[in-house]
Coordinates of N, CA and C and ligand atoms in Angstrom, one line a residue:
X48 N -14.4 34.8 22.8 CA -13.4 33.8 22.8 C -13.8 32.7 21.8
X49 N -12.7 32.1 21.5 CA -13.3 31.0 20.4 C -13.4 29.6 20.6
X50 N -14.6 28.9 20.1 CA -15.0 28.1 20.9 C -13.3 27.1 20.3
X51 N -13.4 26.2 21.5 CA -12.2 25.0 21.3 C -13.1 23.5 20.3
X52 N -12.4 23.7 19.3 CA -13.1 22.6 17.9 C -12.2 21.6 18.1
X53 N -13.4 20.3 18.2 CA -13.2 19.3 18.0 C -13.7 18.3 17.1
X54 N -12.4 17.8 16.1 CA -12.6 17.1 14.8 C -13.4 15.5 15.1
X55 N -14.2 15.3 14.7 CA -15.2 14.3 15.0 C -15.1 13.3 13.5
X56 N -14.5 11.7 13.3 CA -14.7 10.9 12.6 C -15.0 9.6 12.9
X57 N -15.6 8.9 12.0 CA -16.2 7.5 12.7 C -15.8 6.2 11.2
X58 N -16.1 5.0 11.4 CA -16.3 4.4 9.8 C -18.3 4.1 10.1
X59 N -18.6 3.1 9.6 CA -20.1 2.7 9.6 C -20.4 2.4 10.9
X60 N -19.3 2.2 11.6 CA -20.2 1.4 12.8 C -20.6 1.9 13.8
X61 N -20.0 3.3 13.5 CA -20.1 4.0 15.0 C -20.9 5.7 14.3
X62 N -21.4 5.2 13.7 CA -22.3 6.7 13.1 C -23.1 7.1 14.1
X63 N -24.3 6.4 14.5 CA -25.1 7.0 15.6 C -24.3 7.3 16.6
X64 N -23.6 7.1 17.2 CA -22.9 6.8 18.6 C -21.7 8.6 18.3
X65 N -21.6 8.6 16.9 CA -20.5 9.7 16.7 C -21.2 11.3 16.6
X66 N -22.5 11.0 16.6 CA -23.5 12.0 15.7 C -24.1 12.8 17.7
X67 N -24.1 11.2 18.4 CA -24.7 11.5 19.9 C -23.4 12.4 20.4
X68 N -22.2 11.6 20.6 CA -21.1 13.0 20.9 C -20.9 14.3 20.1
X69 N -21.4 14.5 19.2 CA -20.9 15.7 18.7 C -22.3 16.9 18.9
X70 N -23.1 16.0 19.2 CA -24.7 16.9 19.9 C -24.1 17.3 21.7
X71 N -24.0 16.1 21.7 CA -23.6 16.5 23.4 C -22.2 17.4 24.0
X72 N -21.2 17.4 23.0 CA -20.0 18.5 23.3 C -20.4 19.7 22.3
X73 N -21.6 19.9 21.4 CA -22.0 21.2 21.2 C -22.9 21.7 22.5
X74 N -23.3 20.8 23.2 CA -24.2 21.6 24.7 C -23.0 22.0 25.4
X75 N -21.9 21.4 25.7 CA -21.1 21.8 26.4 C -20.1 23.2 26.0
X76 N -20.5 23.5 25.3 CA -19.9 24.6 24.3 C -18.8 24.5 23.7
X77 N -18.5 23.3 23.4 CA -17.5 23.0 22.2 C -18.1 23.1 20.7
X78 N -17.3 23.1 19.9 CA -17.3 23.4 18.9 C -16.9 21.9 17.6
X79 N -18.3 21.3 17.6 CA -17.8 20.1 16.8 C -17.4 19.8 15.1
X80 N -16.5 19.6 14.8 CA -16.1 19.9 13.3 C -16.5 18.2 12.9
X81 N -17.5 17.3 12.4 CA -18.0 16.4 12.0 C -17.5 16.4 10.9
X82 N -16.7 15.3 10.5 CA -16.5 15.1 8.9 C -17.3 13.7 8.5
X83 N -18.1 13.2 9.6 CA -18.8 11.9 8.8 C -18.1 10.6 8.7
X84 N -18.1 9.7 7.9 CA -19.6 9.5 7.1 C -20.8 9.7 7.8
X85 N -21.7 10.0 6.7 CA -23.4 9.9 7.2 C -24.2 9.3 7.0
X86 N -23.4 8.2 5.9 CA -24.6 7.3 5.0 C -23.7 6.0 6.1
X87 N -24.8 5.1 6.3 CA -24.5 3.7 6.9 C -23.9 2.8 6.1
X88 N -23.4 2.9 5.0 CA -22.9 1.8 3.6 C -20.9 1.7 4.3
X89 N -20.5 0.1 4.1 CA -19.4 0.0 5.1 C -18.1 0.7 4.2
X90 N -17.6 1.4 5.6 CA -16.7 1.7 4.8 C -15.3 1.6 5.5
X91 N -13.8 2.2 5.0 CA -13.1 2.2 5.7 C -12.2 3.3 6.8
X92 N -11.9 2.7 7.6 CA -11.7 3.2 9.4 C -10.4 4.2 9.1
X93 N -9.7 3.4 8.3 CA -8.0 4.3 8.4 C -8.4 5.6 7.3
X94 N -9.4 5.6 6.4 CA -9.6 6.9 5.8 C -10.0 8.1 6.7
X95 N -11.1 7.9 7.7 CA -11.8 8.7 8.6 C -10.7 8.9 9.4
X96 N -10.0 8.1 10.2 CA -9.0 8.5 11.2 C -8.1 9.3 10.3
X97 N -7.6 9.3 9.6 CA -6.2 9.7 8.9 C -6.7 11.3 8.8
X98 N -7.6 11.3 8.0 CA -8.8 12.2 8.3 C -8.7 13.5 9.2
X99 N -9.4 12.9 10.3 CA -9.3 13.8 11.5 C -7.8 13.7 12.1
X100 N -7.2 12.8 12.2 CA -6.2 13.4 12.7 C -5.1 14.8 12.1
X101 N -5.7 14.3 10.8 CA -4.7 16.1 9.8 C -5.9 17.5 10.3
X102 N -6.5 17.0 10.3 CA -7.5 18.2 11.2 C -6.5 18.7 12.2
X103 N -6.3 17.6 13.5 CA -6.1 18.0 14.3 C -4.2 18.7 14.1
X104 N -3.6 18.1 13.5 CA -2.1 18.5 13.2 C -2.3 19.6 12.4
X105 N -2.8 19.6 11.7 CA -2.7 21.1 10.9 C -2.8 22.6 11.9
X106 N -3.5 22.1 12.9 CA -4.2 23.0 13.8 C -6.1 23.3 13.5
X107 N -5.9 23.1 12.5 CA -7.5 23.5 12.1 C -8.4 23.3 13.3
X108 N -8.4 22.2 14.3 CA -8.8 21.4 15.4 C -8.2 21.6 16.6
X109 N -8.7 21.5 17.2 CA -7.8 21.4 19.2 C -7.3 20.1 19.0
X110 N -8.9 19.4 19.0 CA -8.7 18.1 19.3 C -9.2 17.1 18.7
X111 N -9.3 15.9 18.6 CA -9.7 14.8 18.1 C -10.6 14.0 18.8
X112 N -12.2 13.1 18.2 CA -13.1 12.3 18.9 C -12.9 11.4 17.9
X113 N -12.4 10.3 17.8 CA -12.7 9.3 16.5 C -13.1 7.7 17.0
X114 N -14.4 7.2 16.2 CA -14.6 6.0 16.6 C -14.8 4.8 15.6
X115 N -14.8 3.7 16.0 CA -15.0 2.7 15.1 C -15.4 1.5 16.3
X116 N -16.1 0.4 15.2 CA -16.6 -0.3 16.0 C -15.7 -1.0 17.6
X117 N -14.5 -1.3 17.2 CA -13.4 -1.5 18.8 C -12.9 -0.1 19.1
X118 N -12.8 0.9 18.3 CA -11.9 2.4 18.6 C -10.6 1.9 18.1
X119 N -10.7 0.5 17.9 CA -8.9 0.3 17.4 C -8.0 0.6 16.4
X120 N -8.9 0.1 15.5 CA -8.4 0.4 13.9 C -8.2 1.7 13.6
X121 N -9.5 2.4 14.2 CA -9.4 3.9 13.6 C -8.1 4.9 14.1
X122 N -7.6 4.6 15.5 CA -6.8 4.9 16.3 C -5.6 4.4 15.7
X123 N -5.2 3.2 15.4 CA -3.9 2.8 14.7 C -4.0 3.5 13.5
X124 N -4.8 3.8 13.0 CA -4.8 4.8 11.5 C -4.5 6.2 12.1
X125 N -5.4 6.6 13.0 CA -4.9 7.7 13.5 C -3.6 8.2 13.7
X126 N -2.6 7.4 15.0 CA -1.5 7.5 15.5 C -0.5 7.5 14.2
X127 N -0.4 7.1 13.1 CA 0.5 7.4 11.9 C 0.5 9.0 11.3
X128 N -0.1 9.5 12.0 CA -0.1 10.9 11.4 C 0.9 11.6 12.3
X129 N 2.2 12.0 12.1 CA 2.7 12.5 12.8 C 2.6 13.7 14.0
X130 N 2.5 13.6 14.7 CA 2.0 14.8 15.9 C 0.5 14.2 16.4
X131 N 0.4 12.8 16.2 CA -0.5 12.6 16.8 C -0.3 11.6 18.2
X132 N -1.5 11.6 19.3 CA -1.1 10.5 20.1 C -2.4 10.9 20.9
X133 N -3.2 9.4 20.2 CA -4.5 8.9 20.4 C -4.6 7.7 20.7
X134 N -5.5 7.7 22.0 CA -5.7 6.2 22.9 C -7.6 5.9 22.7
X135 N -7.1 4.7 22.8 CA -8.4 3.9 22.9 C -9.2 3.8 24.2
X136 N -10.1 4.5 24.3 CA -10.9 3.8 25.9 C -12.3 3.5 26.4
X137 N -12.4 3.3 27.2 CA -13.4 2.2 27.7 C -14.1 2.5 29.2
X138 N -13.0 3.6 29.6 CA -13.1 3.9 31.1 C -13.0 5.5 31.0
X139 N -13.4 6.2 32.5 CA -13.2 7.2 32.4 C -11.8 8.0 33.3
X140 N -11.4 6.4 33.6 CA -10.1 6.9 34.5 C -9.1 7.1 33.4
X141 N -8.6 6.0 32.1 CA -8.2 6.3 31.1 C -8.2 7.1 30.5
X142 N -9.7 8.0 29.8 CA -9.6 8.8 29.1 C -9.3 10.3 29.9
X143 N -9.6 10.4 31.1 CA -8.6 11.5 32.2 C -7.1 11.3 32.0
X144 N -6.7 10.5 32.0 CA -5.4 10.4 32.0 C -4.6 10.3 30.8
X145 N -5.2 9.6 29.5 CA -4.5 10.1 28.4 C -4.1 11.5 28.4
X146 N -4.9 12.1 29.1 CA -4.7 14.0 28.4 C -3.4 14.3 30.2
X147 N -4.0 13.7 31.4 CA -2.8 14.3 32.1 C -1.5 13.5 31.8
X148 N -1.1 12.3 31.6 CA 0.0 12.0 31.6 C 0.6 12.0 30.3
X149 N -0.3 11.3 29.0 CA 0.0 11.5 27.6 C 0.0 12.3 27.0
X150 N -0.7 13.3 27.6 CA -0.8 14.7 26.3 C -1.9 13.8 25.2
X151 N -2.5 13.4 25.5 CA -3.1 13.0 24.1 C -4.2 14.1 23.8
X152 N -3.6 13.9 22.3 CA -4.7 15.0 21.5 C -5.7 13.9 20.4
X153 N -6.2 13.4 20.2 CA -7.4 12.5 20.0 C -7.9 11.2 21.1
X154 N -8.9 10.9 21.1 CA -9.7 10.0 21.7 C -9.9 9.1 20.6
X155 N -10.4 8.1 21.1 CA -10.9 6.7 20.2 C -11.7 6.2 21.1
X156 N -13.2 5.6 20.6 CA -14.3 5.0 21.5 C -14.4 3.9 20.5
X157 N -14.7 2.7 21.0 CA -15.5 1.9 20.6 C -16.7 1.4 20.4
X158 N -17.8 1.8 19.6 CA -19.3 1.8 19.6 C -19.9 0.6 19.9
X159 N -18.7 -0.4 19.5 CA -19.7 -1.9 19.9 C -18.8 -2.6 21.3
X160 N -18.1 -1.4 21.5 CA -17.4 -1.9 23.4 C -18.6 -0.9 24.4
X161 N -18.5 0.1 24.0 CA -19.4 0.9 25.1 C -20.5 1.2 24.9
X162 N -21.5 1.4 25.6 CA -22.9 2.2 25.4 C -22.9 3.8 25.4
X163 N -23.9 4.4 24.9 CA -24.1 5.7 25.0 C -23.6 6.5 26.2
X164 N -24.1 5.9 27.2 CA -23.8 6.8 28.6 C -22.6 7.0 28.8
X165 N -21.7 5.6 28.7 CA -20.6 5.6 29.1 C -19.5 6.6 28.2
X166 N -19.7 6.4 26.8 CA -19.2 6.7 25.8 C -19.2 8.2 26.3
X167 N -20.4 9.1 26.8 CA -20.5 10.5 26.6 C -20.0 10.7 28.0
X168 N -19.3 9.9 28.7 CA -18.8 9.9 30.2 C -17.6 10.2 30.0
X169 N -17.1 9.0 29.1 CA -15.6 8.9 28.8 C -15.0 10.2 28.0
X170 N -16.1 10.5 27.0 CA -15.8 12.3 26.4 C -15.3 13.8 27.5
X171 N -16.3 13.5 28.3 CA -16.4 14.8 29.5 C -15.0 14.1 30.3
X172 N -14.5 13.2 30.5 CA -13.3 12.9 31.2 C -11.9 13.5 30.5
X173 N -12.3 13.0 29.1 CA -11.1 13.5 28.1 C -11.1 15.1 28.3
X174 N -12.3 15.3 28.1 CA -12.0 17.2 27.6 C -12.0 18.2 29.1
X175 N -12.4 17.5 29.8 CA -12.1 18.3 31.0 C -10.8 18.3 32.1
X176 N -9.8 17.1 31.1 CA -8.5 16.8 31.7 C -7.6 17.8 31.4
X177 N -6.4 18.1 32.1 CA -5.8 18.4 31.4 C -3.8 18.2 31.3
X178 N -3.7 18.5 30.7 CA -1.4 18.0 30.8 C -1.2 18.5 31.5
X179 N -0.4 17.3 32.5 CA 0.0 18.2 33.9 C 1.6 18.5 33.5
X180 N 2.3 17.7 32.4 CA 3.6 18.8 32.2 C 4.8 17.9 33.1
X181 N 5.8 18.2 33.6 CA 7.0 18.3 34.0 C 7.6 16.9 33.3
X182 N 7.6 15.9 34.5 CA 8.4 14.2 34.3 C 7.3 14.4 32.7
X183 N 6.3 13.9 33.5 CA 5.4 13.6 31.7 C 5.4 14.5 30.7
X184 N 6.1 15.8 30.2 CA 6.8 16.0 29.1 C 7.8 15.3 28.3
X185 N 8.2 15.1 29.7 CA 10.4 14.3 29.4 C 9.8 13.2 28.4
X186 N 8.3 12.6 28.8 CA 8.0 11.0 28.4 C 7.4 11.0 27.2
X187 N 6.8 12.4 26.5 CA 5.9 12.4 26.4 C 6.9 13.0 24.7
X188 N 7.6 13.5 25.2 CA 8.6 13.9 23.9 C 9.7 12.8 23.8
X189 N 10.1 12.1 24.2 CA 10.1 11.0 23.7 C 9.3 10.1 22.8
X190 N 8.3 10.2 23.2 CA 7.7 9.4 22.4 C 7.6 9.9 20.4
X191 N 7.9 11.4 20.7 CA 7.6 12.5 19.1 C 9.6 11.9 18.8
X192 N 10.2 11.3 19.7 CA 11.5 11.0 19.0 C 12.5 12.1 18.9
Ligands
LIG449 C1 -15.8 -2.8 11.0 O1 -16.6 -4.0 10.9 C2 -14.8 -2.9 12.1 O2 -13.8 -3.7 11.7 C3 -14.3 -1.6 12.5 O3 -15.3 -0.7 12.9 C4 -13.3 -1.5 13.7 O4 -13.8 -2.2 14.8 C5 -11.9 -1.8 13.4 O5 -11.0 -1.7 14.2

């Protein structure tokens, strides 16, 4: 079976912190597709997100991990890619629930909101959730317009 790939992008601020998730959902037997950066020189957030998120629309990807120092910027870069719908979080009750109620297919972390632990907490919440479907389709296609 083929492992489920997940597109992994960050800007400068969250390199280490992007490099720690994408070690830790290859233990879990995911499949991480890393597009970097790798060099620490600053760069910009809506390139990386825009980035992974055509990963993830194309199909090339299942899913999306993308961070930046709040997870904000990279995520509002994100969500402009059509077919996308990626949330910011902080918790692991949120990032469960983007995927049952939103269908969301990327994540956004913040490297300078959360610490390591939590950050690889909030991962395993996202990828182990899953769409539960019926009312939250109706909501959920709405929002694709
Ligand atoms: C970079 O300094 C910072 O603005 C960026 O990582 C992010 O937090 C933007 O939303």
């Amino acid at each position: 079976m083929n492992k489920t790939r997940i597109a992994l992008s960050s800007d400068h601020a969250a390199i280490d912190l992007r490099q720690a998730v994408a070690k830790h959902i290859a233990t879990l037997g995911f499949e991480p597709v890393d597009i970097g950066p790798t060099t620490p020189e600053s760069t910009h957030y809506p390139l990386h997100g825009k980035a992974a998120a055509e990963l993830v629309v194309s199909g090339d990807c299942d899913l999306g991990i993308i961070l930046c120092g709040t997870g904000q910027g990279i995520m509002m870069a994100a969500n402009k890619v059509d077919g996308i719908r990626c949330g910011v979080c902080s918790d692991t009750f949120s990032a469960a629930m983007i995927r049952q109620h939103n269908n969301a297919n990327m994540l956004s972390i913040g490297a300078r909101v959360v610490g390591e632990g939590v950050a690889l907490e909030i991962v395993d919440a996202f990828l182990k959730a899953e769409f539960e479907g019926g009312r939250h389709a109706t909501r959920v296609d709405m929002i694709e317009g």
